Amino acid sequence: MYVILDTDPGIDDACAIAAALNEPSLHLLLLSAVGGNVSVENTAKNALRLVEFFGKEVPVAKGCSHPLMQEPRHTAVHGETGMSGYDFPQIRGSFVEEHAVIAMWKAIMQAPEAVTLVAVGPLTNVALLFRMYPEVLTHLDRLVLMGGSDDRGNMTPYAEFNIYVDPEAAQVVFDTCEKHDLPVVLCGLNMTRQAVLTTGDFKDIDQLGRAGHMLASLFSFFYKASQTVGENLDSGARIHDLTTIAYLVHPEYFETKQASVMVDTTMGPARGATVINYRKPKNVTVCQSLDNEKVKVWLKDLLRRIES
Ligand code: BDR
Ligand code: CA
């Protein structure tokens, strides 16, 4: 499966990137960075750090620093750099020269088969891609994204971070996909709240060689930093973004329901909420639950194999 991963690393993004780079059934064409958890300067560097950490050749492109209509908003739980908790070596390589939106367009149009686009940050790059290069829509297989929720949010009572940061971009993306009948898989908070690595899992993962140690160190930081904000967990840390990659490889681990989705772009209290309508099912497959134990077994096996 040919994949592009649009991301704002971010510690759970780092785990998704680690899986996408190392899962044998996926062919990762490009990592495109967007501003989100931290500035795009940092998210792009973090993506490159991970590619170099795993000794891969996947290109990294730097994308949008600002949401379409509002100022950037970042979060502290991933630390100052966005991947605090582990000391990565100095970056050796560089980003591709083009803006991420252009790099995405080229990668999609040149791919030998339809590409699966995965987005785990604010949807700014993806919205611009759809607006600037609508021809990509017939060269995409589907869009799999982490964002939104069919119940409560984590930034406001109804808005989840990735959608809250750029609601206009999210509305462009959902609207375009619906009009073109492009399938969307939504890994929203209503499901990712069940996707947890416990502190016991951190210890297990820490034993799984260099990659496991790196991720366990990041997640330990994330866990402690999350204790200081609203959406904390005593038992461990949520692996929101990883669920998109797990879905690509093991859709059978997820329960889903078909829906149509709109985004609240008003300036009212629900700005950034995803309005998920199960009574008007259309092109969006909304994940309801996952088999967290099976996802963790898959992740641990993957990390174990990297070292062998
Ligand atoms: C999403 O927000 C970010 O902080 C995470 O990386 C994830 O993509 C969860 O709401
Ligand atoms: Ca993210």
Short mmCIF file of N, CA, C and O in Angstrom, two decimals, residues 4-8 29-35 40 43-44 47 59-65 95-109 117-118 122-130 132-133 136:
data_model
loop_
_atom_site.label_atom_id
_atom_site.label_comp_id
_atom_site.label_asym_id
_atom_site.label_seq_id
_atom_site.Cartn_x
_atom_site.Cartn_y
_atom_site.Cartn_z
N ILE A 4 1.09 8.36 2.07
CA ILE A 4 1.71 9.64 2.45
C ILE A 4 1.20 9.95 3.85
O ILE A 4 0.00 9.83 4.11
N LEU A 5 2.11 10.37 4.73
CA LEU A 5 1.71 10.68 6.10
C LEU A 5 1.94 12.16 6.36
O LEU A 5 3.08 12.65 6.33
N ASP A 6 0.84 12.88 6.60
CA ASP A 6 0.90 14.31 6.90
C ASP A 6 0.80 14.44 8.43
O ASP A 6 -0.15 13.93 9.04
N THR A 7 1.76 15.13 9.04
CA THR A 7 1.94 14.95 10.49
C THR A 7 2.51 16.19 11.16
O THR A 7 3.15 17.03 10.51
N ASP A 8 2.31 16.29 12.50
CA ASP A 8 2.86 17.41 13.28
C ASP A 8 3.59 16.89 14.53
O ASP A 8 3.18 17.19 15.65
N LEU A 29 5.72 7.00 0.97
CA LEU A 29 6.28 7.82 -0.11
C LEU A 29 6.83 9.14 0.40
O LEU A 29 7.79 9.68 -0.16
N LEU A 30 6.21 9.69 1.44
CA LEU A 30 6.54 11.06 1.86
C LEU A 30 6.02 11.31 3.27
O LEU A 30 4.93 10.85 3.62
N LEU A 31 6.81 12.06 4.03
CA LEU A 31 6.31 12.61 5.29
C LEU A 31 6.15 14.10 5.07
O LEU A 31 7.14 14.79 4.76
N SER A 32 4.95 14.62 5.18
CA SER A 32 4.74 16.06 5.02
C SER A 32 4.41 16.63 6.39
O SER A 32 3.56 16.10 7.11
N ALA A 33 5.12 17.71 6.74
CA ALA A 33 4.96 18.26 8.09
C ALA A 33 4.06 19.49 8.04
O ALA A 33 4.10 20.28 7.09
N VAL A 34 3.29 19.65 9.10
CA VAL A 34 2.39 20.81 9.22
C VAL A 34 2.55 21.37 10.63
O VAL A 34 2.90 20.64 11.56
N GLY A 35 2.32 22.67 10.78
CA GLY A 35 2.34 23.25 12.12
C GLY A 35 1.15 22.75 12.92
O GLY A 35 0.04 22.64 12.39
N VAL A 40 5.89 24.54 12.63
CA VAL A 40 6.27 23.66 11.52
C VAL A 40 7.79 23.50 11.42
O VAL A 40 8.28 22.48 10.94
N THR A 43 8.17 20.61 13.75
CA THR A 43 7.54 19.34 13.33
C THR A 43 8.30 18.73 12.16
O THR A 43 8.49 17.52 12.09
N ALA A 44 8.76 19.61 11.23
CA ALA A 44 9.51 19.09 10.07
C ALA A 44 10.85 18.49 10.54
O ALA A 44 11.24 17.40 10.08
N ALA A 47 10.22 15.10 12.10
CA ALA A 47 9.96 14.04 11.10
C ALA A 47 11.29 13.57 10.51
O ALA A 47 11.53 12.36 10.36
N PRO A 59 11.53 10.89 1.91
CA PRO A 59 11.66 12.34 1.91
C PRO A 59 10.74 13.02 2.94
O PRO A 59 9.65 12.51 3.23
N VAL A 60 11.21 14.15 3.44
CA VAL A 60 10.42 14.95 4.40
C VAL A 60 10.24 16.34 3.81
O VAL A 60 11.22 16.96 3.38
N ALA A 61 9.01 16.82 3.78
CA ALA A 61 8.73 18.15 3.23
C ALA A 61 8.08 19.03 4.29
O ALA A 61 7.25 18.56 5.08
N LYS A 62 8.48 20.29 4.29
CA LYS A 62 7.94 21.24 5.27
C LYS A 62 6.73 21.94 4.67
O LYS A 62 6.80 22.45 3.55
N GLY A 63 5.63 21.96 5.41
CA GLY A 63 4.39 22.52 4.89
C GLY A 63 3.98 23.81 5.58
O GLY A 63 4.83 24.64 5.91
N CYS A 64 2.67 23.94 5.83
CA CYS A 64 2.11 25.21 6.29
C CYS A 64 2.43 25.49 7.76
O CYS A 64 2.31 24.60 8.61
N SER A 65 2.80 26.71 8.01
CA SER A 65 3.09 27.12 9.39
C SER A 65 1.81 27.61 10.07
O SER A 65 1.66 27.49 11.28
N PHE A 95 15.43 18.79 4.20
CA PHE A 95 14.07 18.61 3.68
C PHE A 95 14.11 18.66 2.16
O PHE A 95 15.04 19.22 1.58
N VAL A 96 13.07 18.14 1.52
CA VAL A 96 12.98 18.36 0.07
C VAL A 96 12.78 19.86 -0.14
O VAL A 96 12.25 20.55 0.72
N GLU A 97 13.19 20.35 -1.30
CA GLU A 97 13.16 21.80 -1.50
C GLU A 97 11.76 22.37 -1.59
O GLU A 97 11.49 23.49 -1.17
N GLU A 98 10.84 21.58 -2.17
CA GLU A 98 9.50 22.11 -2.40
C GLU A 98 8.68 22.17 -1.12
O GLU A 98 8.90 21.40 -0.19
N HIS A 99 7.69 23.04 -1.17
CA HIS A 99 6.69 23.09 -0.10
C HIS A 99 5.97 21.73 -0.05
O HIS A 99 5.79 21.07 -1.08
N ALA A 100 5.55 21.33 1.16
CA ALA A 100 4.93 20.01 1.32
C ALA A 100 3.73 19.80 0.40
O ALA A 100 3.52 18.69 -0.10
N VAL A 101 2.94 20.84 0.15
CA VAL A 101 1.75 20.67 -0.69
C VAL A 101 2.16 20.26 -2.12
O VAL A 101 1.54 19.40 -2.75
N ILE A 102 3.23 20.87 -2.60
CA ILE A 102 3.72 20.52 -3.95
C ILE A 102 4.33 19.12 -3.93
O ILE A 102 4.09 18.31 -4.85
N ALA A 103 5.06 18.82 -2.87
CA ALA A 103 5.67 17.48 -2.76
C ALA A 103 4.59 16.40 -2.68
O ALA A 103 4.72 15.32 -3.28
N MET A 104 3.49 16.70 -2.00
CA MET A 104 2.39 15.71 -1.90
C MET A 104 1.77 15.49 -3.28
O MET A 104 1.52 14.36 -3.69
N TRP A 105 1.52 16.60 -3.96
CA TRP A 105 0.92 16.52 -5.31
C TRP A 105 1.79 15.65 -6.22
O TRP A 105 1.30 14.73 -6.87
N LYS A 106 3.09 15.93 -6.24
CA LYS A 106 3.99 15.17 -7.12
C LYS A 106 4.01 13.70 -6.73
O LYS A 106 3.93 12.82 -7.59
N ALA A 107 4.11 13.44 -5.43
CA ALA A 107 4.19 12.03 -4.98
C ALA A 107 2.93 11.28 -5.36
O ALA A 107 2.99 10.12 -5.80
N ILE A 108 1.77 11.93 -5.23
CA ILE A 108 0.51 11.25 -5.56
C ILE A 108 0.42 10.99 -7.06
O ILE A 108 0.09 9.89 -7.50
N MET A 109 0.74 12.02 -7.86
CA MET A 109 0.59 11.88 -9.31
C MET A 109 1.60 10.89 -9.89
O MET A 109 1.34 10.28 -10.93
N LEU A 117 -3.83 8.52 1.73
CA LEU A 117 -3.33 9.72 2.43
C LEU A 117 -3.74 9.63 3.89
O LEU A 117 -4.93 9.45 4.20
N VAL A 118 -2.75 9.71 4.77
CA VAL A 118 -3.02 9.65 6.21
C VAL A 118 -2.67 11.02 6.80
O VAL A 118 -1.60 11.55 6.51
N PRO A 122 -3.34 19.03 12.16
CA PRO A 122 -4.32 19.93 11.55
C PRO A 122 -4.33 19.74 10.04
O PRO A 122 -3.30 19.42 9.44
N LEU A 123 -5.49 20.00 9.40
CA LEU A 123 -5.66 19.61 8.00
C LEU A 123 -5.27 20.70 6.99
O LEU A 123 -5.69 20.65 5.83
N THR A 124 -4.44 21.63 7.39
CA THR A 124 -4.08 22.77 6.53
C THR A 124 -3.43 22.32 5.22
O THR A 124 -3.83 22.75 4.13
N ASN A 125 -2.40 21.48 5.30
CA ASN A 125 -1.74 21.01 4.07
C ASN A 125 -2.72 20.29 3.16
O ASN A 125 -2.72 20.47 1.94
N VAL A 126 -3.55 19.44 3.75
CA VAL A 126 -4.47 18.61 2.95
C VAL A 126 -5.52 19.49 2.26
O VAL A 126 -5.83 19.31 1.08
N ALA A 127 -6.03 20.49 2.98
CA ALA A 127 -7.03 21.39 2.38
C ALA A 127 -6.42 22.14 1.19
O ALA A 127 -7.03 22.25 0.12
N LEU A 128 -5.19 22.63 1.36
CA LEU A 128 -4.54 23.36 0.25
C LEU A 128 -4.25 22.42 -0.92
O LEU A 128 -4.40 22.80 -2.08
N LEU A 129 -3.85 21.20 -0.62
CA LEU A 129 -3.62 20.21 -1.67
C LEU A 129 -4.89 20.03 -2.51
O LEU A 129 -4.84 20.04 -3.74
N PHE A 130 -6.02 19.86 -1.83
CA PHE A 130 -7.29 19.62 -2.54
C PHE A 130 -7.70 20.85 -3.35
O PHE A 130 -8.28 20.73 -4.43
N MET A 132 -5.56 23.34 -4.49
CA MET A 132 -4.58 23.70 -5.54
C MET A 132 -4.48 22.64 -6.63
O MET A 132 -4.25 22.95 -7.79
N TYR A 133 -4.61 21.38 -6.24
CA TYR A 133 -4.40 20.27 -7.19
C TYR A 133 -5.56 19.27 -7.10
O TYR A 133 -5.37 18.12 -6.70
N VAL A 136 -5.61 15.38 -7.78
CA VAL A 136 -5.16 14.29 -6.90
C VAL A 136 -6.33 13.43 -6.43
O VAL A 136 -6.15 12.27 -6.07
#
